[in-house]
PDB file of C-alpha atoms and ligand atoms in Angstrom:
ATOM      1  CA  LEU M  18       0.000   0.000   0.000  1.00 53.00           C
ATOM      2  CA  ILE M  19       1.419   3.305  -0.990  1.00 60.00           C
ATOM      3  CA  GLY M  20       0.619   5.852   1.665  1.00 66.00           C
ATOM      4  CA  LEU M  21      -0.354   9.374   0.851  1.00 70.00           C
ATOM      5  CA  PRO M  22       2.392  11.917   1.364  1.00 71.00           C
ATOM      6  CA  PRO M  23       2.035  13.761   4.675  1.00 67.00           C
ATOM      7  CA  PRO M  24       0.109  16.991   4.384  1.00 63.00           C
ATOM      8  CA  PRO M  25       2.372  20.021   4.194  1.00 61.00           C
ATOM      9  CA  SER M  26       2.835  21.659   7.556  1.00 59.00           C
ATOM     10  CA  PRO M  27       0.899  24.879   7.819  1.00 53.00           C
ATOM     11  CA  PRO M  28       2.991  27.859   6.815  1.00 52.00           C
ATOM     12  CA  ILE M  29       4.080  30.181   9.596  1.00 53.00           C
ATOM     13  CA  ILE M  30       2.432  33.446   8.728  1.00 55.00           C
ATOM     14  CA  SER M  31       4.270  36.326  10.271  1.00 70.00           C
ATOM     15  CA  LYS M  32       2.552  39.656   9.977  1.00 78.00           C
ATOM     16  CA  HIS M  33       4.657  42.372   8.461  1.00 86.00           C
ATOM     17  CA  ILE M  34       6.616  44.467  10.905  1.00 90.00           C
ATOM     18  CA  ASP M  35       8.701  47.614  10.277  1.00 92.00           C
ATOM     19  CA  LEU M  36      11.631  47.711  12.671  1.00 93.00           C
ATOM     20  CA  HIS M  37      12.671  51.312  13.435  1.00 94.00           C
ATOM     21  CA  GLU M  38      15.482  51.407  16.005  1.00 96.00           C
ATOM     22  CA  ILE M  39      16.958  49.507  18.943  1.00 96.00           C
ATOM     23  CA  ILE M  40      15.783  51.066  22.212  1.00 95.00           C
ATOM     24  CA  SER M  41      17.470  48.845  24.762  1.00 93.00           C
ATOM     25  CA  HIS M  42      19.989  46.030  25.078  1.00 89.00           C
ATOM     26  CA  GLY M  43      20.422  43.319  27.636  1.00 84.00           C
ATOM     27  CA  GLN M  44      21.879  39.855  28.072  1.00 82.00           C
ATOM     28  CA  TYR M  45      18.593  38.457  26.738  1.00 84.00           C
ATOM     29  CA  GLY M  46      18.930  40.257  23.358  1.00 89.00           C
ATOM     30  CA  HIS M  47      17.440  43.656  22.505  1.00 93.00           C
ATOM     31  CA  VAL M  48      14.247  45.645  22.257  1.00 96.00           C
ATOM     32  CA  TRP M  49      13.214  47.410  19.036  1.00 96.00           C
ATOM     33  CA  LYS M  50      10.740  50.167  18.452  1.00 97.00           C
ATOM     34  CA  ALA M  51       8.619  49.041  15.490  1.00 97.00           C
ATOM     35  CA  LEU M  52       5.420  49.513  13.513  1.00 95.00           C
ATOM     36  CA  TYR M  53       3.042  46.503  13.580  1.00 92.00           C
ATOM     37  CA  GLU M  54      -0.551  46.533  12.317  1.00 88.00           C
ATOM     38  CA  ASN M  55      -0.363  50.340  12.157  1.00 90.00           C
ATOM     39  CA  LYS M  56       0.615  50.610  15.820  1.00 93.00           C
ATOM     40  CA  LEU M  57       3.887  51.632  17.438  1.00 96.00           C
ATOM     41  CA  VAL M  58       5.078  48.604  19.391  1.00 97.00           C
ATOM     42  CA  ALA M  59       8.126  47.352  21.266  1.00 97.00           C
ATOM     43  CA  VAL M  60       9.625  44.080  20.053  1.00 97.00           C
ATOM     44  CA  LYS M  61      11.750  42.181  22.537  1.00 96.00           C
ATOM     45  CA  MET M  62      13.990  39.908  20.443  1.00 95.00           C
ATOM     46  CA  MET M  63      15.401  37.159  22.565  1.00 94.00           C
ATOM     47  CA  LEU M  64      18.410  34.978  21.851  1.00 90.00           C
ATOM     48  CA  PRO M  65      17.859  31.226  21.418  1.00 89.00           C
ATOM     49  CA  SER M  66      19.433  30.787  24.886  1.00 91.00           C
ATOM     50  CA  GLU M  67      16.420  32.689  26.301  1.00 93.00           C
ATOM     51  CA  LYS M  68      13.845  30.277  24.869  1.00 94.00           C
ATOM     52  CA  ASP M  69      12.615  29.224  28.337  1.00 93.00           C
ATOM     53  CA  SER M  70      12.109  32.789  29.426  1.00 95.00           C
ATOM     54  CA  TRP M  71      10.205  33.542  26.169  1.00 96.00           C
ATOM     55  CA  GLU M  72       8.029  30.468  26.756  1.00 95.00           C
ATOM     56  CA  THR M  73       7.318  31.521  30.349  1.00 95.00           C
ATOM     57  CA  GLU M  74       6.377  35.062  29.348  1.00 96.00           C
ATOM     58  CA  ARG M  75       4.239  33.816  26.437  1.00 96.00           C
ATOM     59  CA  LYS M  76       2.352  31.452  28.754  1.00 94.00           C
ATOM     60  CA  ILE M  77       1.846  34.034  31.485  1.00 95.00           C
ATOM     61  CA  TYR M  78       0.353  36.469  28.950  1.00 95.00           C
ATOM     62  CA  SER M  79      -1.784  33.910  27.093  1.00 91.00           C
ATOM     63  CA  ASN M  80      -2.969  31.761  30.013  1.00 88.00           C
ATOM     64  CA  TYR M  81      -4.023  34.554  32.304  1.00 87.00           C
ATOM     65  CA  ILE M  82      -4.999  37.373  29.921  1.00 82.00           C
ATOM     66  CA  LEU M  83      -3.280  39.955  32.094  1.00 90.00           C
ATOM     67  CA  HIS M  84      -5.344  43.012  31.516  1.00 92.00           C
ATOM     68  CA  HIS M  85      -4.564  45.935  33.763  1.00 96.00           C
ATOM     69  CA  GLU M  86      -3.513  49.551  33.262  1.00 98.00           C
ATOM     70  CA  ASN M  87      -0.335  48.918  35.288  1.00 98.00           C
ATOM     71  CA  ILE M  88       0.736  45.756  33.465  1.00 98.00           C
ATOM     72  CA  LEU M  89       2.459  46.146  30.075  1.00 98.00           C
ATOM     73  CA  ASN M  90      -0.049  45.394  27.296  1.00 97.00           C
ATOM     74  CA  PHE M  91       0.800  42.352  25.225  1.00 96.00           C
ATOM     75  CA  HIS M  92       0.260  42.046  21.441  1.00 95.00           C
ATOM     76  CA  ALA M  93       1.899  38.778  20.381  1.00 94.00           C
ATOM     77  CA  ALA M  94       4.608  36.182  20.984  1.00 95.00           C
ATOM     78  CA  GLU M  95       6.254  34.863  17.840  1.00 93.00           C
ATOM     79  CA  LYS M  96       9.031  32.575  16.702  1.00 92.00           C
ATOM     80  CA  ARG M  97      10.623  34.043  13.589  1.00 88.00           C
ATOM     81  CA  LEU M  98      13.187  32.523  11.288  1.00 83.00           C
ATOM     82  CA  GLU M  99      15.737  35.261  10.567  1.00 77.00           C
ATOM     83  CA  ASN M 100      19.008  34.527   8.711  1.00 78.00           C
ATOM     84  CA  ASN M 101      18.485  30.814   9.299  1.00 82.00           C
ATOM     85  CA  TYR M 102      18.182  30.900  13.047  1.00 81.00           C
ATOM     86  CA  ILE M 103      15.134  31.138  15.254  1.00 87.00           C
ATOM     87  CA  GLN M 104      14.450  34.385  17.055  1.00 89.00           C
ATOM     88  CA  TYR M 105      12.010  34.579  19.929  1.00 95.00           C
ATOM     89  CA  TRP M 106       9.890  37.720  19.924  1.00 95.00           C
ATOM     90  CA  ILE M 107       7.563  39.312  22.459  1.00 96.00           C
ATOM     91  CA  ILE M 108       5.570  42.185  20.936  1.00 96.00           C
ATOM     92  CA  THR M 109       4.048  44.693  23.364  1.00 97.00           C
ATOM     93  CA  GLU M 110       2.799  48.225  23.624  1.00 97.00           C
ATOM     94  CA  PHE M 111       5.511  50.896  23.201  1.00 98.00           C
ATOM     95  CA  HIS M 112       6.143  53.543  25.873  1.00 98.00           C
ATOM     96  CA  GLN M 113       8.291  56.462  24.769  1.00 96.00           C
ATOM     97  CA  HIS M 114       9.693  57.298  28.234  1.00 97.00           C
ATOM     98  CA  GLY M 115      11.232  53.817  28.428  1.00 97.00           C
ATOM     99  CA  SER M 116      12.113  52.126  31.697  1.00 97.00           C
ATOM    100  CA  LEU M 117      11.763  53.656  35.151  1.00 98.00           C
ATOM    101  CA  THR M 118      15.576  53.413  35.505  1.00 98.00           C
ATOM    102  CA  ASP M 119      16.024  55.577  32.392  1.00 97.00           C
ATOM    103  CA  PHE M 120      13.305  57.982  33.471  1.00 98.00           C
ATOM    104  CA  LEU M 121      14.855  58.469  36.922  1.00 98.00           C
ATOM    105  CA  THR M 122      18.326  58.860  35.403  1.00 98.00           C
ATOM    106  CA  PHE M 123      17.222  61.842  33.325  1.00 97.00           C
ATOM    107  CA  ASN M 124      14.550  63.454  35.536  1.00 97.00           C
ATOM    108  CA  ILE M 125      14.141  64.994  38.982  1.00 97.00           C
ATOM    109  CA  ILE M 126      10.538  64.540  40.098  1.00 97.00           C
ATOM    110  CA  ASP M 127       8.070  66.423  42.299  1.00 97.00           C
ATOM    111  CA  LEU M 128       6.028  64.935  45.152  1.00 97.00           C
ATOM    112  CA  LYS M 129       2.931  64.358  43.019  1.00 96.00           C
ATOM    113  CA  THR M 130       4.909  62.407  40.419  1.00 98.00           C
ATOM    114  CA  LEU M 131       6.606  60.398  43.191  1.00 98.00           C
ATOM    115  CA  ILE M 132       3.218  59.322  44.533  1.00 98.00           C
ATOM    116  CA  ASN M 133       1.714  58.681  41.079  1.00 97.00           C
ATOM    117  CA  LEU M 134       4.601  56.525  39.891  1.00 98.00           C
ATOM    118  CA  SER M 135       4.706  54.571  43.181  1.00 98.00           C
ATOM    119  CA  LEU M 136       0.957  54.125  43.505  1.00 98.00           C
ATOM    120  CA  SER M 137       0.640  52.789  39.980  1.00 98.00           C
ATOM    121  CA  ILE M 138       3.471  50.287  40.532  1.00 98.00           C
ATOM    122  CA  ALA M 139       1.867  49.058  43.781  1.00 98.00           C
ATOM    123  CA  ASN M 140      -1.447  48.767  41.916  1.00 98.00           C
ATOM    124  CA  GLY M 141       0.159  46.640  39.171  1.00 98.00           C
ATOM    125  CA  LEU M 142       1.872  44.394  41.707  1.00 98.00           C
ATOM    126  CA  THR M 143      -1.379  44.035  43.695  1.00 98.00           C
ATOM    127  CA  TYR M 144      -3.088  42.830  40.513  1.00 97.00           C
ATOM    128  CA  LEU M 145      -0.274  40.379  39.758  1.00 98.00           C
ATOM    129  CA  HIS M 146      -0.304  38.959  43.304  1.00 97.00           C
ATOM    130  CA  GLU M 147      -4.096  38.747  43.766  1.00 96.00           C
ATOM    131  CA  ASN M 148      -5.746  35.340  43.381  1.00 94.00           C
ATOM    132  CA  MET M 149      -9.460  36.033  42.926  1.00 92.00           C
ATOM    133  CA  LYS M 150      -9.617  36.737  39.192  1.00 88.00           C
ATOM    134  CA  LYS M 151      -6.602  34.593  38.299  1.00 93.00           C
ATOM    135  CA  PRO M 152      -3.921  32.635  40.156  1.00 95.00           C
ATOM    136  CA  SER M 153      -1.404  34.573  42.169  1.00 96.00           C
ATOM    137  CA  ILE M 154       1.650  35.423  40.055  1.00 96.00           C
ATOM    138  CA  ALA M 155       5.077  36.172  41.539  1.00 96.00           C
ATOM    139  CA  HIS M 156       7.111  38.379  39.200  1.00 97.00           C
ATOM    140  CA  ARG M 157      10.502  37.162  40.505  1.00 96.00           C
ATOM    141  CA  ASP M 158      12.603  39.737  38.625  1.00 97.00           C
ATOM    142  CA  PHE M 159      11.055  42.927  39.871  1.00 98.00           C
ATOM    143  CA  LYS M 160      13.320  45.990  39.387  1.00 98.00           C
ATOM    144  CA  SER M 161      13.162  49.498  37.946  1.00 98.00           C
ATOM    145  CA  ARG M 162      14.407  48.235  34.532  1.00 97.00           C
ATOM    146  CA  ASN M 163      11.292  46.045  34.359  1.00 97.00           C
ATOM    147  CA  VAL M 164       8.939  48.946  34.996  1.00 98.00           C
ATOM    148  CA  LEU M 165       7.989  51.288  32.131  1.00 98.00           C
ATOM    149  CA  VAL M 166       6.815  54.874  32.437  1.00 98.00           C
ATOM    150  CA  LYS M 167       3.647  55.746  30.517  1.00 98.00           C
ATOM    151  CA  ASP M 168       2.752  59.116  28.950  1.00 97.00           C
ATOM    152  CA  ASN M 169       0.620  60.110  31.955  1.00 97.00           C
ATOM    153  CA  PHE M 170       3.552  59.472  34.361  1.00 97.00           C
ATOM    154  CA  THR M 171       2.107  56.313  35.781  1.00 98.00           C
ATOM    155  CA  CYS M 172       3.879  52.993  35.329  1.00 98.00           C
ATOM    156  CA  CYS M 173       3.315  49.507  34.019  1.00 98.00           C
ATOM    157  CA  ILE M 174       5.172  46.352  35.025  1.00 98.00           C
ATOM    158  CA  SER M 175       6.889  44.355  32.274  1.00 98.00           C
ATOM    159  CA  ASP M 176       9.062  41.283  31.692  1.00 97.00           C
ATOM    160  CA  PHE M 177       7.384  38.143  32.904  1.00 97.00           C
ATOM    161  CA  GLY M 178      10.110  35.784  31.712  1.00 95.00           C
ATOM    162  CA  SER M 179      10.967  34.660  35.262  1.00 95.00           C
ATOM    163  CA  SER M 180       7.432  34.831  36.641  1.00 95.00           C
ATOM    164  CA  PHE M 181       5.661  31.971  38.376  1.00 94.00           C
ATOM    165  CA  ALA M 182       1.902  31.432  38.451  1.00 94.00           C
ATOM    166  CA  PHE M 183       0.523  29.582  41.484  1.00 92.00           C
ATOM    167  CA  ASP M 184      -2.291  27.765  39.704  1.00 88.00           C
ATOM    168  CA  ASP M 185      -3.655  24.389  40.790  1.00 80.00           C
ATOM    169  CA  ASN M 186      -0.947  22.313  39.152  1.00 77.00           C
ATOM    170  CA  ALA M 187       1.980  24.591  40.003  1.00 78.00           C
ATOM    171  CA  ASP M 188       5.035  22.689  41.195  1.00 74.00           C
ATOM    172  CA  LYS M 189       6.351  24.971  43.944  1.00 72.00           C
ATOM    173  CA  GLU M 190       9.605  23.017  44.073  1.00 71.00           C
ATOM    174  CA  LYS M 191      10.375  24.543  40.637  1.00 73.00           C
ATOM    175  CA  ALA M 192       9.793  28.042  41.968  1.00 72.00           C
ATOM    176  CA  LYS M 193      12.542  27.650  44.546  1.00 68.00           C
ATOM    177  CA  PHE M 194      15.478  28.085  42.155  1.00 73.00           C
ATOM    178  CA  GLN M 195      17.421  31.290  42.676  1.00 68.00           C
ATOM    179  CA  VAL M 196      16.181  33.625  39.922  1.00 83.00           C
ATOM    180  CA  GLY M 197      16.159  37.371  39.451  1.00 92.00           C
ATOM    181  CA  THR M 198      18.755  40.117  39.367  1.00 96.00           C
ATOM    182  CA  LYS M 199      21.408  39.845  42.111  1.00 97.00           C
ATOM    183  CA  ARG M 200      21.112  43.489  43.204  1.00 98.00           C
ATOM    184  CA  TYR M 201      17.369  43.072  43.895  1.00 98.00           C
ATOM    185  CA  MET M 202      17.458  39.619  45.515  1.00 97.00           C
ATOM    186  CA  ALA M 203      15.805  39.409  48.916  1.00 97.00           C
ATOM    187  CA  PRO M 204      17.899  38.097  51.840  1.00 97.00           C
ATOM    188  CA  GLU M 205      16.176  34.695  51.802  1.00 95.00           C
ATOM    189  CA  VAL M 206      16.855  34.298  48.055  1.00 94.00           C
ATOM    190  CA  LEU M 207      20.528  35.230  48.514  1.00 95.00           C
ATOM    191  CA  GLU M 208      20.805  32.660  51.299  1.00 92.00           C
ATOM    192  CA  GLY M 209      18.774  29.980  49.484  1.00 88.00           C
ATOM    193  CA  ALA M 210      16.267  29.772  52.329  1.00 82.00           C
ATOM    194  CA  ILE M 211      12.854  30.401  50.758  1.00 76.00           C
ATOM    195  CA  ALA M 212       9.817  29.080  52.639  1.00 71.00           C
ATOM    196  CA  PHE M 213       7.423  26.811  50.779  1.00 69.00           C
ATOM    197  CA  ARG M 214       4.241  28.904  50.811  1.00 80.00           C
ATOM    198  CA  THR M 215       2.905  31.034  47.930  1.00 83.00           C
ATOM    199  CA  GLU M 216       3.080  34.158  50.126  1.00 87.00           C
ATOM    200  CA  ALA M 217       6.808  33.606  50.613  1.00 90.00           C
ATOM    201  CA  PHE M 218       7.326  34.124  46.875  1.00 92.00           C
ATOM    202  CA  LEU M 219       5.211  37.267  46.866  1.00 96.00           C
ATOM    203  CA  CYS M 220       7.277  38.667  49.777  1.00 96.00           C
ATOM    204  CA  ILE M 221      10.358  38.387  47.559  1.00 96.00           C
ATOM    205  CA  ASP M 222       8.746  40.812  45.074  1.00 98.00           C
ATOM    206  CA  ILE M 223       7.894  43.160  47.956  1.00 98.00           C
ATOM    207  CA  TYR M 224      11.534  43.395  49.077  1.00 98.00           C
ATOM    208  CA  ALA M 225      12.418  44.479  45.503  1.00 98.00           C
ATOM    209  CA  LEU M 226       9.454  46.884  45.513  1.00 98.00           C
ATOM    210  CA  GLY M 227      11.034  48.573  48.577  1.00 98.00           C
ATOM    211  CA  LEU M 228      14.243  49.131  46.604  1.00 98.00           C
ATOM    212  CA  VAL M 229      12.330  50.513  43.604  1.00 99.00           C
ATOM    213  CA  LEU M 230      10.350  52.924  45.827  1.00 98.00           C
ATOM    214  CA  TRP M 231      13.673  54.094  47.301  1.00 98.00           C
ATOM    215  CA  GLU M 232      15.019  54.703  43.766  1.00 98.00           C
ATOM    216  CA  ILE M 233      11.986  56.904  43.044  1.00 98.00           C
ATOM    217  CA  LEU M 234      12.367  58.767  46.357  1.00 98.00           C
ATOM    218  CA  SER M 235      16.071  59.364  45.708  1.00 98.00           C
ATOM    219  CA  ARG M 236      15.085  61.467  42.642  1.00 98.00           C
ATOM    220  CA  CYS M 237      12.485  63.623  44.391  1.00 97.00           C
ATOM    221  CA  GLY M 238      13.311  67.338  44.509  1.00 96.00           C
ATOM    222  CA  GLU M 239      10.740  68.168  47.211  1.00 92.00           C
ATOM    223  CA  THR M 240      13.243  68.638  50.084  1.00 94.00           C
ATOM    224  CA  GLN M 241      16.676  70.221  50.561  1.00 93.00           C
ATOM    225  CA  ALA M 242      18.251  66.748  50.375  1.00 93.00           C
ATOM    226  CA  PRO M 243      21.160  66.747  47.924  1.00 91.00           C
ATOM    227  CA  ILE M 244      20.410  65.020  44.603  1.00 93.00           C
ATOM    228  CA  GLY M 245      23.419  63.722  42.712  1.00 91.00           C
ATOM    229  CA  ASN M 246      23.388  61.428  39.713  1.00 96.00           C
ATOM    230  CA  TYR M 247      20.964  58.506  39.706  1.00 97.00           C
ATOM    231  CA  GLN M 248      22.375  55.525  41.599  1.00 98.00           C
ATOM    232  CA  ALA M 249      21.046  51.977  41.629  1.00 98.00           C
ATOM    233  CA  PRO M 250      20.194  50.526  45.061  1.00 98.00           C
ATOM    234  CA  TYR M 251      23.404  49.596  46.954  1.00 98.00           C
ATOM    235  CA  GLU M 252      25.563  50.991  44.110  1.00 98.00           C
ATOM    236  CA  ASN M 253      27.604  52.993  46.661  1.00 97.00           C
ATOM    237  CA  ILE M 254      28.405  49.743  48.508  1.00 97.00           C
ATOM    238  CA  VAL M 255      28.610  46.961  45.897  1.00 97.00           C
ATOM    239  CA  GLY M 256      29.260  48.937  42.682  1.00 97.00           C
ATOM    240  CA  LEU M 257      27.788  48.196  39.262  1.00 96.00           C
ATOM    241  CA  HIS M 258      28.354  44.444  38.881  1.00 96.00           C
ATOM    242  CA  PRO M 259      27.929  42.802  42.287  1.00 97.00           C
ATOM    243  CA  SER M 260      28.377  39.056  42.759  1.00 97.00           C
ATOM    244  CA  ILE M 261      26.027  36.982  44.916  1.00 96.00           C
ATOM    245  CA  SER M 262      28.628  36.972  47.689  1.00 97.00           C
ATOM    246  CA  ASP M 263      28.910  40.807  47.546  1.00 98.00           C
ATOM    247  CA  MET M 264      25.134  40.962  47.984  1.00 98.00           C
ATOM    248  CA  VAL M 265      25.090  38.352  50.789  1.00 97.00           C
ATOM    249  CA  GLU M 266      27.714  40.323  52.687  1.00 97.00           C
ATOM    250  CA  CYS M 267      25.889  43.633  52.197  1.00 98.00           C
ATOM    251  CA  VAL M 268      22.226  42.618  52.656  1.00 98.00           C
ATOM    252  CA  CYS M 269      22.360  39.543  54.933  1.00 97.00           C
ATOM    253  CA  GLU M 270      25.531  39.809  57.009  1.00 97.00           C
ATOM    254  CA  ARG M 271      25.973  43.566  57.433  1.00 98.00           C
ATOM    255  CA  LYS M 272      22.174  44.012  57.128  1.00 98.00           C
ATOM    256  CA  LEU M 273      22.649  47.229  55.142  1.00 98.00           C
ATOM    257  CA  ARG M 274      19.863  48.934  53.201  1.00 98.00           C
ATOM    258  CA  PRO M 275      19.894  52.018  50.925  1.00 98.00           C
ATOM    259  CA  ILE M 276      20.325  55.266  52.886  1.00 97.00           C
ATOM    260  CA  ILE M 277      17.226  57.083  54.165  1.00 97.00           C
ATOM    261  CA  LEU M 278      18.184  60.783  54.362  1.00 97.00           C
ATOM    262  CA  PRO M 279      17.125  62.909  57.384  1.00 97.00           C
ATOM    263  CA  GLU M 280      15.628  65.537  55.043  1.00 97.00           C
ATOM    264  CA  TRP M 281      13.102  62.924  53.881  1.00 98.00           C
ATOM    265  CA  THR M 282      12.038  61.858  57.375  1.00 97.00           C
ATOM    266  CA  GLU M 283      11.532  65.511  58.374  1.00 97.00           C
ATOM    267  CA  HIS M 284       8.896  65.929  55.625  1.00 95.00           C
ATOM    268  CA  PRO M 285       5.379  64.870  56.744  1.00 90.00           C
ATOM    269  CA  ILE M 286       4.425  62.908  53.617  1.00 92.00           C
ATOM    270  CA  LEU M 287       7.887  61.602  52.748  1.00 96.00           C
ATOM    271  CA  LYS M 288       8.307  60.387  56.343  1.00 96.00           C
ATOM    272  CA  GLU M 289       5.402  57.980  55.835  1.00 97.00           C
ATOM    273  CA  PHE M 290       6.769  57.025  52.432  1.00 98.00           C
ATOM    274  CA  CYS M 291      10.104  56.122  54.101  1.00 98.00           C
ATOM    275  CA  GLU M 292       8.288  54.006  56.703  1.00 98.00           C
ATOM    276  CA  THR M 293       6.502  52.119  53.912  1.00 98.00           C
ATOM    277  CA  ILE M 294       9.824  51.474  52.148  1.00 98.00           C
ATOM    278  CA  GLU M 295      11.384  50.155  55.357  1.00 98.00           C
ATOM    279  CA  GLU M 296       8.434  47.814  55.906  1.00 98.00           C
ATOM    280  CA  CYS M 297       8.936  46.441  52.384  1.00 98.00           C
ATOM    281  CA  TRP M 298      12.625  45.588  52.744  1.00 98.00           C
ATOM    282  CA  GLU M 299      12.457  43.979  56.207  1.00 98.00           C
ATOM    283  CA  MET M 300      14.881  41.111  56.735  1.00 97.00           C
ATOM    284  CA  GLU M 301      12.014  38.815  57.804  1.00 96.00           C
ATOM    285  CA  ALA M 302       9.843  38.019  54.778  1.00 95.00           C
ATOM    286  CA  ASP M 303       6.722  37.630  56.958  1.00 95.00           C
ATOM    287  CA  ALA M 304       7.156  41.120  58.396  1.00 97.00           C
ATOM    288  CA  ARG M 305       6.938  42.797  54.958  1.00 98.00           C
ATOM    289  CA  LEU M 306       3.810  44.613  53.794  1.00 98.00           C
ATOM    290  CA  SER M 307       1.577  43.153  51.089  1.00 98.00           C
ATOM    291  CA  ALA M 308       1.369  44.930  47.717  1.00 98.00           C
ATOM    292  CA  TRP M 309      -2.248  45.748  48.553  1.00 98.00           C
ATOM    293  CA  CYS M 310      -1.235  47.414  51.828  1.00 98.00           C
ATOM    294  CA  VAL M 311       1.449  49.507  50.062  1.00 98.00           C
ATOM    295  CA  TYR M 312      -1.181  50.514  47.504  1.00 98.00           C
ATOM    296  CA  GLU M 313      -3.704  51.509  50.201  1.00 98.00           C
ATOM    297  CA  ARG M 314      -1.136  53.622  52.023  1.00 98.00           C
ATOM    298  CA  LEU M 315      -0.186  55.409  48.824  1.00 98.00           C
ATOM    299  CA  VAL M 316      -3.834  56.068  47.969  1.00 98.00           C
ATOM    300  CA  GLU M 317      -4.145  57.734  51.380  1.00 96.00           C
ATOM    301  CA  GLN M 318      -1.012  59.813  50.753  1.00 94.00           C
ATOM    302  CA  ALA M 319      -2.333  60.859  47.342  1.00 95.00           C
ATOM    303  CA  ARG M 320      -5.536  62.035  49.095  1.00 94.00           C
ATOM    304  CA  ASN M 321      -3.552  64.012  51.681  1.00 91.00           C
ATOM    305  CA  LEU M 322      -1.615  65.632  48.879  1.00 88.00           C
ATOM    306  CA  GLU M 323      -4.810  66.865  47.221  1.00 87.00           C
ATOM    307  CA  ASN M 324      -6.134  68.438  50.452  1.00 80.00           C
TER     308      ASN M 324
HETATM  309  N1  ADE I   5      11.961  49.126  26.709  1.00 53.68           N
HETATM  310  C1  ADE I   5      11.655  47.864  26.967  1.00 53.68           C
HETATM  311  N2  ADE I   5      10.372  47.621  26.685  1.00 53.68           N
HETATM  312  C2  ADE I   5       9.848  48.779  26.233  1.00 53.68           C
HETATM  313  C3  ADE I   5       8.558  49.198  25.816  1.00 53.68           C
HETATM  314  N3  ADE I   5       7.552  48.334  25.795  1.00 53.68           N
HETATM  315  N4  ADE I   5       8.371  50.460  25.452  1.00 53.68           N
HETATM  316  C4  ADE I   5       9.403  51.295  25.497  1.00 53.68           C
HETATM  317  N5  ADE I   5      10.631  50.991  25.877  1.00 53.68           N
HETATM  318  C5  ADE I   5      10.852  49.736  26.258  1.00 53.68           C
END
């Protein structure tokens, strides 16, 4: 019996995209500004070595339909054959101000902007962590580079390539590997001592949130506090390329945290902001605030600011 030839595999149809310019680089590959279906978009092109992270981000976006004003809007995830090798693409909304790190590097901000940026980040993280509309999701690489600034000076959270969703069949053992950016790793991650509960993973994001809120505060021109060039958290102690052991020594052994200036604690609103930051980066994971609690406090501060 002569079998029929196998049907041709369906062609991969890639919609046309006009790549404009590279807007950021990283170890993962780079991000392009581009035109796609008549919209300005950002295209994260990931190296083949980042396939797992592409797959994770693709699944997080397609399984849970993340739809929130403080979560980066997703358009598509594609595998494209370029020059004979596979490229992994994540296509999202484009934001012209770029990352929060870039924004803080080039701008000094007022009190209202400080609260707006912070409140929107806490709102995005609250949505990610909540488990009523979807499973709880831990970001696991939360940092100012993974936050984008929108035109209205609120933020959205991006980069879900290391994220972990606590759905019914989640294998928490898999979530225990040390992931994230060394500078932003919580003490328990640095020491490899993460507890086994979902909340423990969310607390790791909150520690990093504390550092990001400090970065925002360090660029606020509301007080007489001196403002130099933008510095990453702990940059004055561990420099630009810290190793895990540099971070262990700084964060766990010497128990250091970024400096809180006296000028900030003498200001009625910034004083409370500093207290919130300190309750986010507590050594004990259980003692940290929830994203929801940070959000509520900031809503209250925004109200006080209006009155
Ligand atoms: N850098 C990384 N992702 C970006 C995006 N979506 N928009 C603008 N700049 C970015």
